[in-house]
Short mmCIF file of C-alpha atoms and ligand atoms in Angstrom, two decimals:
data_model
loop_
_atom_site.label_atom_id
_atom_site.label_comp_id
_atom_site.label_asym_id
_atom_site.label_seq_id
_atom_site.Cartn_x
_atom_site.Cartn_y
_atom_site.Cartn_z
CA ASN A 169 -151.09 63.13 102.96
CA PRO A 170 -150.19 62.27 99.37
CA PHE A 171 -147.49 64.91 99.62
CA ASP A 172 -144.34 63.39 101.01
CA THR A 173 -141.42 65.74 100.35
CA THR A 174 -138.87 63.28 101.71
CA LYS A 175 -140.03 60.72 99.19
CA ILE A 176 -140.20 63.25 96.39
CA ARG A 177 -136.66 64.45 97.08
CA GLN A 178 -135.38 60.91 96.63
CA ASP A 179 -136.55 61.05 93.01
CA PHE A 180 -134.20 63.96 92.25
CA PRO A 181 -130.59 62.74 92.04
CA ILE A 182 -129.15 66.27 91.86
CA LEU A 183 -130.49 67.10 95.33
CA LYS A 184 -128.05 64.59 96.79
CA ARG A 185 -125.00 66.45 95.55
CA GLU A 186 -122.83 68.86 97.45
CA VAL A 187 -121.99 72.08 95.65
CA ARG A 188 -118.71 72.31 97.55
CA PRO A 189 -117.15 69.85 100.00
CA GLY A 190 -119.51 69.66 102.95
CA VAL A 191 -122.01 72.15 101.48
CA LYS A 192 -125.38 70.69 100.49
CA LEU A 193 -127.32 72.09 97.53
CA VAL A 194 -130.35 74.21 98.45
CA TYR A 195 -131.98 74.74 95.08
CA LEU A 196 -134.26 77.80 95.12
CA ASP A 197 -134.19 78.60 91.40
CA SER A 198 -136.99 76.47 89.97
CA ALA A 199 -138.70 79.43 88.30
CA ALA A 200 -135.67 79.52 86.00
CA THR A 201 -135.69 75.77 85.49
CA SER A 202 -136.86 72.87 87.61
CA GLN A 203 -134.75 69.88 88.52
CA LYS A 204 -135.53 66.53 86.88
CA PRO A 205 -136.77 63.36 88.57
CA ILE A 206 -135.04 60.05 87.87
CA GLN A 207 -138.17 58.83 86.03
CA VAL A 208 -137.66 61.52 83.36
CA ILE A 209 -133.89 61.01 83.19
CA ASP A 210 -134.39 57.25 82.81
CA ALA A 211 -137.01 57.66 80.08
CA ILE A 212 -134.64 59.76 77.97
CA ASP A 213 -131.75 57.40 78.66
CA SER A 214 -133.80 54.37 77.70
CA PHE A 215 -135.13 56.04 74.54
CA TYR A 216 -131.60 56.53 73.25
CA LYS A 217 -130.45 53.09 74.37
CA LEU A 218 -133.39 51.09 73.00
CA THR A 219 -135.69 53.01 70.68
CA ASN A 220 -133.90 55.90 68.99
CA ALA A 221 -135.19 56.52 65.46
CA ASN A 222 -136.70 59.40 63.54
CA ILE A 223 -140.49 59.63 63.74
CA HIS A 224 -143.27 59.68 61.13
CA ARG A 225 -140.95 58.36 58.41
CA GLY A 226 -139.54 54.86 58.63
CA ILE A 227 -141.56 51.68 58.40
CA HIS A 228 -139.46 49.75 60.84
CA VAL A 229 -139.91 48.70 64.43
CA LEU A 230 -137.81 51.45 65.99
CA ALA A 231 -139.44 54.20 63.92
CA GLU A 232 -142.88 52.91 64.82
CA GLU A 233 -142.06 52.66 68.52
CA ALA A 234 -140.48 56.14 68.56
CA THR A 235 -143.51 57.62 66.79
CA GLU A 236 -145.87 55.90 69.22
CA LEU A 237 -143.96 57.25 72.25
CA TYR A 238 -143.81 60.76 70.77
CA GLU A 239 -147.52 60.83 69.94
CA SER A 240 -148.69 59.26 73.19
CA ALA A 241 -146.72 61.95 75.06
CA ARG A 242 -148.68 64.54 73.07
CA GLN A 243 -151.95 62.88 74.11
CA LYS A 244 -150.90 62.90 77.79
CA ILE A 245 -150.07 66.59 77.57
CA ALA A 246 -153.41 67.29 75.89
CA ASN A 247 -155.22 65.51 78.75
CA PHE A 248 -153.07 67.29 81.35
CA ILE A 249 -154.22 70.75 80.19
CA GLY A 250 -157.78 69.71 79.33
CA ALA A 251 -157.41 70.12 75.56
CA GLN A 252 -160.18 68.52 73.52
CA SER A 253 -157.80 67.04 71.02
CA SER A 254 -154.08 66.34 70.70
CA ARG A 255 -154.31 68.08 67.29
CA GLN A 256 -154.35 71.30 69.31
CA VAL A 257 -151.06 70.52 71.05
CA ILE A 258 -148.01 71.69 69.10
CA TYR A 259 -144.49 70.84 70.17
CA THR A 260 -142.17 73.85 70.21
CA ARG A 261 -138.83 74.47 71.92
CA ASN A 262 -140.21 76.51 74.80
CA THR A 263 -142.68 79.20 75.87
CA THR A 264 -140.70 81.79 73.94
CA GLU A 265 -141.03 79.90 70.67
CA SER A 266 -144.73 79.24 71.30
CA ILE A 267 -145.47 82.95 71.74
CA ASN A 268 -143.33 83.89 68.73
CA LEU A 269 -145.27 81.37 66.67
CA VAL A 270 -148.57 83.04 67.56
CA ALA A 271 -147.28 86.60 67.14
CA SER A 272 -145.71 85.78 63.80
CA SER A 273 -148.23 83.41 62.23
CA TRP A 274 -151.53 84.56 63.74
CA GLY A 275 -150.37 88.18 64.12
CA ARG A 276 -149.14 88.75 60.58
CA LYS A 277 -152.27 87.15 59.16
CA ASN A 278 -154.79 88.94 61.35
CA LEU A 279 -153.35 92.30 62.43
CA VAL A 280 -153.03 95.54 60.51
CA ALA A 281 -151.68 98.99 61.38
CA GLY A 282 -153.52 100.54 64.29
CA ASP A 283 -154.87 97.28 65.69
CA VAL A 284 -154.63 97.15 69.48
CA VAL A 285 -152.89 94.35 71.39
CA ILE A 286 -153.25 94.44 75.18
CA LEU A 287 -150.40 93.13 77.33
CA THR A 288 -149.54 93.77 80.98
CA GLU A 289 -146.74 95.69 82.70
CA MET A 290 -145.57 92.50 84.40
CA GLU A 291 -144.80 90.44 81.28
CA HIS A 292 -141.67 88.40 80.76
CA HIS A 293 -139.71 89.69 77.75
CA SER A 294 -140.91 86.67 75.79
CA ASN A 295 -144.46 88.06 75.80
CA LEU A 296 -143.32 91.62 75.07
CA VAL A 297 -140.67 91.58 72.38
CA PRO A 298 -142.56 89.42 69.83
CA TRP A 299 -145.38 91.99 69.94
CA GLN A 300 -142.91 94.90 69.81
CA ILE A 301 -141.52 93.35 66.62
CA LEU A 302 -145.04 93.45 65.14
CA GLN A 303 -145.38 97.02 66.34
CA GLU A 304 -142.30 97.90 64.28
CA ASP A 305 -143.22 95.80 61.24
CA ILE A 306 -146.97 96.34 61.00
CA GLY A 307 -147.67 99.34 63.17
CA ILE A 308 -149.92 97.64 65.73
CA ARG A 309 -150.59 99.57 68.92
CA LEU A 310 -149.59 98.12 72.29
CA GLU A 311 -151.50 98.91 75.48
CA PHE A 312 -150.65 97.70 78.97
CA ILE A 313 -152.68 96.71 81.99
CA PRO A 314 -150.93 98.54 84.85
CA VAL A 315 -149.55 96.81 87.95
CA SER A 316 -150.46 98.14 91.41
CA ASP A 317 -147.92 98.71 94.19
CA ASP A 318 -148.75 95.33 95.68
CA GLY A 319 -148.16 93.61 92.35
CA GLN A 320 -151.67 93.09 91.03
CA LEU A 321 -153.22 93.90 87.70
CA ASP A 322 -155.49 96.93 87.61
CA ILE A 323 -158.58 95.15 86.32
CA GLU A 324 -160.65 98.33 86.27
CA LYS A 325 -158.16 99.90 83.88
CA TYR A 326 -158.23 96.68 81.84
CA HIS A 327 -161.97 97.05 81.34
CA GLN A 328 -161.40 100.62 80.13
CA LEU A 329 -158.74 99.42 77.67
CA LEU A 330 -161.26 96.98 76.24
CA ASP A 331 -163.15 99.99 74.86
CA LEU A 332 -160.31 100.22 72.33
CA LYS A 333 -161.61 96.95 70.84
CA PRO A 334 -158.32 95.04 71.00
CA LYS A 335 -157.68 92.19 68.58
CA MET A 336 -155.54 90.29 71.08
CA VAL A 337 -155.13 90.15 74.86
CA ALA A 338 -151.91 88.32 75.83
CA PHE A 339 -150.92 87.98 79.49
CA MET A 340 -148.96 85.88 81.94
CA HIS A 341 -150.95 83.60 84.23
CA VAL A 342 -148.48 83.64 87.13
CA SER A 343 -145.72 86.25 87.44
CA ASN A 344 -142.16 84.92 87.56
CA VAL A 345 -141.14 87.94 89.67
CA LEU A 346 -144.16 88.93 91.79
CA GLY A 347 -145.77 85.54 92.22
CA THR A 348 -149.12 87.16 91.39
CA ILE A 349 -151.73 84.71 90.14
CA ASN A 350 -153.72 86.68 87.58
CA PRO A 351 -157.48 86.07 87.26
CA ALA A 352 -157.14 84.31 83.90
CA LYS A 353 -160.75 83.24 83.52
CA GLU A 354 -162.06 86.74 84.20
CA ILE A 355 -159.52 88.37 81.85
CA VAL A 356 -160.35 85.92 79.06
CA LYS A 357 -164.09 86.32 79.50
CA ALA A 358 -163.89 90.09 79.26
CA ALA A 359 -161.60 89.89 76.22
CA LYS A 360 -164.02 87.56 74.48
CA SER A 361 -166.92 89.91 75.11
CA VAL A 362 -165.23 92.44 72.81
CA GLY A 363 -164.16 89.79 70.30
CA ALA A 364 -160.45 89.70 71.18
CA VAL A 365 -158.33 86.58 70.83
CA THR A 366 -156.51 85.58 74.03
CA LEU A 367 -153.09 84.11 74.76
CA ILE A 368 -151.93 82.92 78.17
CA ASP A 369 -148.25 82.64 79.03
CA GLY A 370 -148.47 79.61 81.29
CA ALA A 371 -144.73 79.19 81.88
CA GLN A 372 -145.14 79.72 85.63
CA SER A 373 -148.66 78.36 86.08
CA VAL A 374 -148.81 75.02 84.27
CA PRO A 375 -145.96 73.54 86.40
CA HIS A 376 -147.47 74.73 89.69
CA ILE A 377 -151.28 74.92 89.70
CA PRO A 378 -154.02 73.00 87.90
CA VAL A 379 -154.50 74.69 84.51
CA LYS A 380 -157.41 73.40 82.44
CA ILE A 381 -157.75 75.28 79.20
CA ASN A 382 -161.32 74.08 78.68
CA GLU A 383 -162.26 75.85 81.93
CA ILE A 384 -160.27 79.04 81.34
CA GLY A 385 -161.40 79.29 77.74
CA ALA A 386 -158.31 81.02 76.28
CA ASP A 387 -157.47 80.62 72.59
CA PHE A 388 -153.74 80.00 73.07
CA LEU A 389 -151.66 78.65 75.94
CA ALA A 390 -147.85 78.58 75.93
CA PHE A 391 -145.56 76.76 78.37
CA SER A 392 -142.14 75.13 78.74
CA GLY A 393 -141.25 71.54 79.61
CA HIS A 394 -138.11 72.42 81.53
CA LYS A 395 -139.94 74.27 84.29
CA MET A 396 -142.22 71.28 85.02
CA CYS A 397 -139.72 68.46 85.65
CA GLY A 398 -139.24 67.88 81.93
CA PRO A 399 -136.16 68.34 79.75
CA THR A 400 -134.99 71.56 78.11
CA GLY A 401 -135.66 72.05 74.41
CA ILE A 402 -139.35 71.12 74.49
CA GLY A 403 -142.33 73.40 74.98
CA ILE A 404 -145.99 73.50 74.05
CA LEU A 405 -148.34 75.72 72.19
CA TYR A 406 -152.00 74.86 72.68
CA GLY A 407 -154.36 76.60 70.26
CA ARG A 408 -158.04 76.65 69.43
CA GLU A 409 -158.51 74.46 66.41
CA GLU A 410 -160.26 76.94 64.07
CA LEU A 411 -157.54 79.51 64.72
CA LEU A 412 -154.71 77.03 64.15
CA GLU A 413 -156.37 75.78 60.97
CA ALA A 414 -156.57 79.31 59.58
CA MET A 415 -152.97 80.25 60.47
CA PRO A 416 -150.14 79.99 57.93
CA PRO A 417 -147.14 77.79 58.79
CA TYR A 418 -144.46 79.38 60.98
CA MET A 419 -141.51 77.48 59.55
CA GLY A 420 -141.27 75.55 56.31
CA GLY A 421 -139.52 72.24 55.69
CA GLY A 422 -139.97 68.53 56.20
CA ASP A 423 -142.95 67.09 58.09
CA MET A 424 -145.06 70.25 57.90
CA ILE A 425 -146.15 69.51 54.32
CA LYS A 426 -148.64 67.19 52.67
CA ARG A 427 -147.34 67.72 49.14
CA VAL A 428 -144.52 69.76 47.68
CA TYR A 429 -144.19 70.93 44.08
CA LEU A 430 -141.26 72.86 42.69
CA ARG A 431 -143.03 76.16 43.16
CA SER A 432 -145.59 75.50 45.85
CA PHE A 433 -146.66 73.28 48.75
CA LYS A 434 -149.75 72.07 50.57
CA SER A 435 -149.54 72.26 54.37
CA ASN A 436 -149.89 69.17 56.48
CA GLU A 437 -152.78 68.83 58.90
CA LEU A 438 -152.64 69.82 62.56
CA PRO A 439 -150.51 69.65 64.57
CA TYR A 440 -147.80 68.76 62.03
CA LYS A 441 -148.32 71.96 60.04
CA PHE A 442 -146.38 73.73 62.79
CA GLU A 443 -143.70 71.09 63.37
CA ALA A 444 -141.15 71.55 60.60
CA GLY A 445 -138.06 69.37 60.68
CA THR A 446 -136.98 66.61 63.03
CA PRO A 447 -138.36 67.59 66.42
CA ALA A 448 -136.97 67.11 69.93
CA ILE A 449 -138.15 63.49 70.10
CA ALA A 450 -136.49 62.30 73.30
CA GLU A 451 -137.42 65.57 74.97
CA ALA A 452 -141.10 65.27 74.02
CA ILE A 453 -141.14 61.73 75.42
CA GLY A 454 -139.40 63.02 78.56
CA LEU A 455 -142.06 65.71 78.94
CA GLY A 456 -144.76 63.04 78.72
CA VAL A 457 -143.10 61.23 81.62
CA ALA A 458 -142.82 64.51 83.55
CA VAL A 459 -146.58 64.98 83.11
CA ASP A 460 -147.15 61.44 84.44
CA TYR A 461 -144.94 62.31 87.40
CA LEU A 462 -146.79 65.53 88.25
CA GLU A 463 -150.17 63.88 87.81
CA ARG A 464 -149.22 61.06 90.13
CA ILE A 465 -148.53 63.62 92.85
CA GLY A 466 -151.58 65.64 91.79
CA MET A 467 -151.56 69.29 90.66
CA GLN A 468 -154.00 70.23 93.40
CA ASN A 469 -151.67 68.73 96.03
CA ILE A 470 -148.71 70.50 94.45
CA SER A 471 -150.43 73.85 94.53
CA HIS A 472 -151.49 73.39 98.18
CA TYR A 473 -148.00 72.41 99.22
CA GLU A 474 -146.38 75.32 97.41
CA ARG A 475 -148.85 77.65 99.01
CA GLU A 476 -147.74 76.46 102.45
CA ILE A 477 -144.11 77.00 101.55
CA ILE A 478 -144.59 80.46 100.05
CA GLU A 479 -146.76 81.60 102.98
CA TYR A 480 -144.06 80.52 105.38
CA ALA A 481 -141.35 82.07 103.20
CA THR A 482 -143.09 85.44 102.84
CA ASP A 483 -143.79 85.54 106.60
CA ARG A 484 -140.15 84.83 107.41
CA LEU A 485 -138.72 87.15 104.76
CA VAL A 486 -140.71 90.22 105.80
CA GLU A 487 -139.39 89.66 109.35
CA VAL A 488 -135.86 90.28 108.11
CA SER A 489 -135.39 94.02 108.53
CA GLY A 490 -134.31 95.67 105.30
CA VAL A 491 -136.07 93.13 103.11
CA LYS A 492 -138.56 94.68 100.70
CA LEU A 493 -140.61 91.88 99.20
CA LEU A 494 -142.36 92.42 95.88
CA GLY A 495 -145.79 91.08 95.03
CA PRO A 496 -149.08 90.54 96.81
CA LEU A 497 -148.79 89.87 100.54
CA ASN A 498 -151.25 87.76 102.55
CA LYS A 499 -152.81 86.56 99.34
CA GLU A 500 -152.82 83.46 97.28
CA ARG A 501 -149.63 83.61 95.25
CA GLY A 502 -147.21 81.52 93.30
CA ALA A 503 -144.07 80.12 94.88
CA VAL A 504 -141.64 82.91 94.04
CA ALA A 505 -140.28 85.57 96.38
CA SER A 506 -138.36 88.47 94.80
CA PHE A 507 -136.93 91.06 97.13
CA ASP A 508 -134.57 93.93 97.62
CA LEU A 509 -132.30 93.91 100.68
CA PHE A 510 -131.57 97.56 101.48
CA ASN A 511 -129.89 98.16 98.16
CA VAL A 512 -127.19 95.52 98.55
CA HIS A 513 -126.69 94.47 94.95
CA PRO A 514 -128.58 91.22 94.26
CA HIS A 515 -125.39 89.77 92.74
CA ASP A 516 -123.65 90.26 96.09
CA VAL A 517 -126.63 88.80 97.95
CA SER A 518 -126.71 85.70 95.79
CA GLN A 519 -122.94 85.28 96.01
CA VAL A 520 -123.10 85.15 99.79
CA LEU A 521 -126.05 82.73 99.62
CA ASP A 522 -124.08 80.58 97.20
CA MET A 523 -121.37 80.16 99.85
CA ASP A 524 -124.05 78.32 101.83
CA GLY A 525 -125.02 76.26 98.80
CA ILE A 526 -128.20 78.26 98.26
CA ALA A 527 -129.01 78.77 94.59
CA VAL A 528 -131.19 81.82 93.92
CA ARG A 529 -131.44 84.16 90.95
CA ALA A 530 -130.27 87.76 90.86
CA GLY A 531 -131.17 90.24 88.14
CA HIS A 532 -134.19 91.48 86.25
CA HIS A 533 -135.55 87.97 85.57
CA CYS A 534 -136.36 88.96 81.98
CA ALA A 535 -138.87 91.52 83.22
CA MET A 536 -137.03 94.85 82.89
CA PRO A 537 -140.16 97.00 82.41
CA LEU A 538 -141.63 95.50 85.59
CA HIS A 539 -138.47 96.38 87.51
CA ASP A 540 -138.64 99.91 86.03
CA ARG A 541 -142.19 100.07 87.39
CA PHE A 542 -140.83 99.44 90.91
CA GLN A 543 -137.78 101.66 90.35
CA LEU A 544 -135.40 98.77 90.82
CA THR A 545 -132.77 97.53 88.41
CA ALA A 546 -132.58 94.07 89.90
CA THR A 547 -133.93 91.84 92.66
CA THR A 548 -132.92 88.63 94.38
CA ARG A 549 -135.42 85.85 93.76
CA ALA A 550 -136.00 82.61 95.64
CA SER A 551 -138.40 80.23 93.91
CA PHE A 552 -139.79 76.98 95.19
CA TYR A 553 -141.08 73.68 93.85
CA ILE A 554 -142.29 70.28 95.02
CA TYR A 555 -138.90 69.20 96.38
CA ASN A 556 -138.26 72.25 98.57
CA THR A 557 -138.78 72.18 102.31
CA ILE A 558 -139.63 74.53 105.15
CA GLU A 559 -136.10 73.88 106.50
CA GLU A 560 -134.67 75.29 103.27
CA VAL A 561 -136.63 78.50 103.82
CA ASP A 562 -134.99 78.73 107.25
CA LEU A 563 -131.56 78.23 105.69
CA LEU A 564 -132.31 81.06 103.25
CA VAL A 565 -133.30 83.40 106.06
CA ASP A 566 -130.22 82.46 108.16
CA SER A 567 -128.02 83.16 105.18
CA LEU A 568 -129.69 86.54 104.57
CA HIS A 569 -128.71 87.53 108.10
CA LYS A 570 -125.12 86.77 107.11
CA VAL A 571 -125.50 89.07 104.10
CA LYS A 572 -126.71 91.81 106.41
CA LYS A 573 -123.73 91.35 108.73
CA LEU A 574 -121.34 91.54 105.78
CA PHE A 575 -122.88 94.53 104.06
CA GLY A 576 -125.06 96.12 106.76
N1 7TS B 828 -142.81 83.42 80.57
C1 7TS B 828 -142.59 83.39 81.89
C2 7TS B 828 -143.65 83.83 82.83
C3 7TS B 828 -141.36 82.91 82.36
O1 7TS B 828 -141.15 82.87 83.67
C4 7TS B 828 -140.39 82.46 81.44
C5 7TS B 828 -139.04 81.99 81.88
C6 7TS B 828 -140.70 82.50 80.08
C7 7TS B 828 -141.92 82.98 79.68
C8 7TS B 828 -139.76 82.01 79.03
O2 7TS B 828 -139.61 80.64 79.13
P1 7TS B 828 -138.57 79.91 78.17
O3 7TS B 828 -138.63 78.48 78.61
O4 7TS B 828 -139.03 80.12 76.78
O5 7TS B 828 -137.24 80.54 78.43
N2 7TS B 828 -138.62 82.57 83.08
C9 7TS B 828 -137.36 82.52 83.56
C10 7TS B 828 -137.06 83.10 84.79
O6 7TS B 828 -137.87 83.66 85.51
N3 7TS B 828 -135.74 82.92 85.04
O7 7TS B 828 -135.21 82.24 84.02
C11 7TS B 828 -136.21 82.00 83.11
#
């Protein structure tokens, strides 16, 4: 078995710490951000100690080495997601910035009043608000694929919405609340058949399951480094080359230009056209090392392991009376479990769990409309990654019984 959790855990220094004297950390909040392996921490440390220089500018050894590290990380990321060319891989700060780039640059160029953009009821705010801004500014029309009671997209309704001839279909691949894995390939194929452009929010899929953009066929893919063992401050926008070529720059400044005159400029070529200013160099290099790390374990192995954990976790959680678990049951799903515990406020639930060193998230998880859909204001969410264990699921369940005793 290539999957050795004990060995993997040794790579994550933070997992050795106690959160309080005698209380070990049980980190179940990886959907918010993952922990970082020593390989990534060391790469960033060594960049600053040995190589630090600005990229693409200086003709000196450090500048050349820094540029080479930065660009080879881009190539690794391109390979990781099955992109044809690293020209299609744009460094951003995070998923949020990647989606805003598309909405703003592609959207303002290609959409006019009345044009339909299809989203889903389960979106994270970062794939809602950028389109709502265009709704206000341009007058585009937003339509939503509904979510069923067991947390799945109503694909039949989606096919009906396609009759409206949408210009864009933008959807999350894996839900950060429900764990639902949406049928990306099928959604993209149907969108294409009516000529719509497609964007996938891969924030919760790229870190957890194999995502090959050449197989899925979407036009844009957005994801964040910090949820996949990489540093904060670095994210990716993948785009189809013809679309990126035709899009105007998102931000203006250094690096994104080929030539500047007093009253005009010529844009640089891809991907630099969309990378204005000094980028997050150490972070990009760190993300490249995170990709190496995940590939060494194998994305297929990661997704199998997480499936074991989430199956066990959902089985154990539904046994706790009073727990109402959101999302598809007895189905393939991502490694997140959001639940209500007979109306005890999720902040109280997570506070009691925190006494046992268990870190979970309480709130709306940046998906308020989805919570409205389930008539909840907040949920408690446990989310899992490669370093979590079956024993940690048991600790979570034990601790939930304590919550019930306290509030029940
Ligand atoms: N899309 C999805 C599906 C997400 O889960 C998140 C972050 C984002 C987009 C935004 O990513 P960012 O890196 O730009 O912030 N989700 C969460 C979460 O569930 N809890 O904290 C952040």
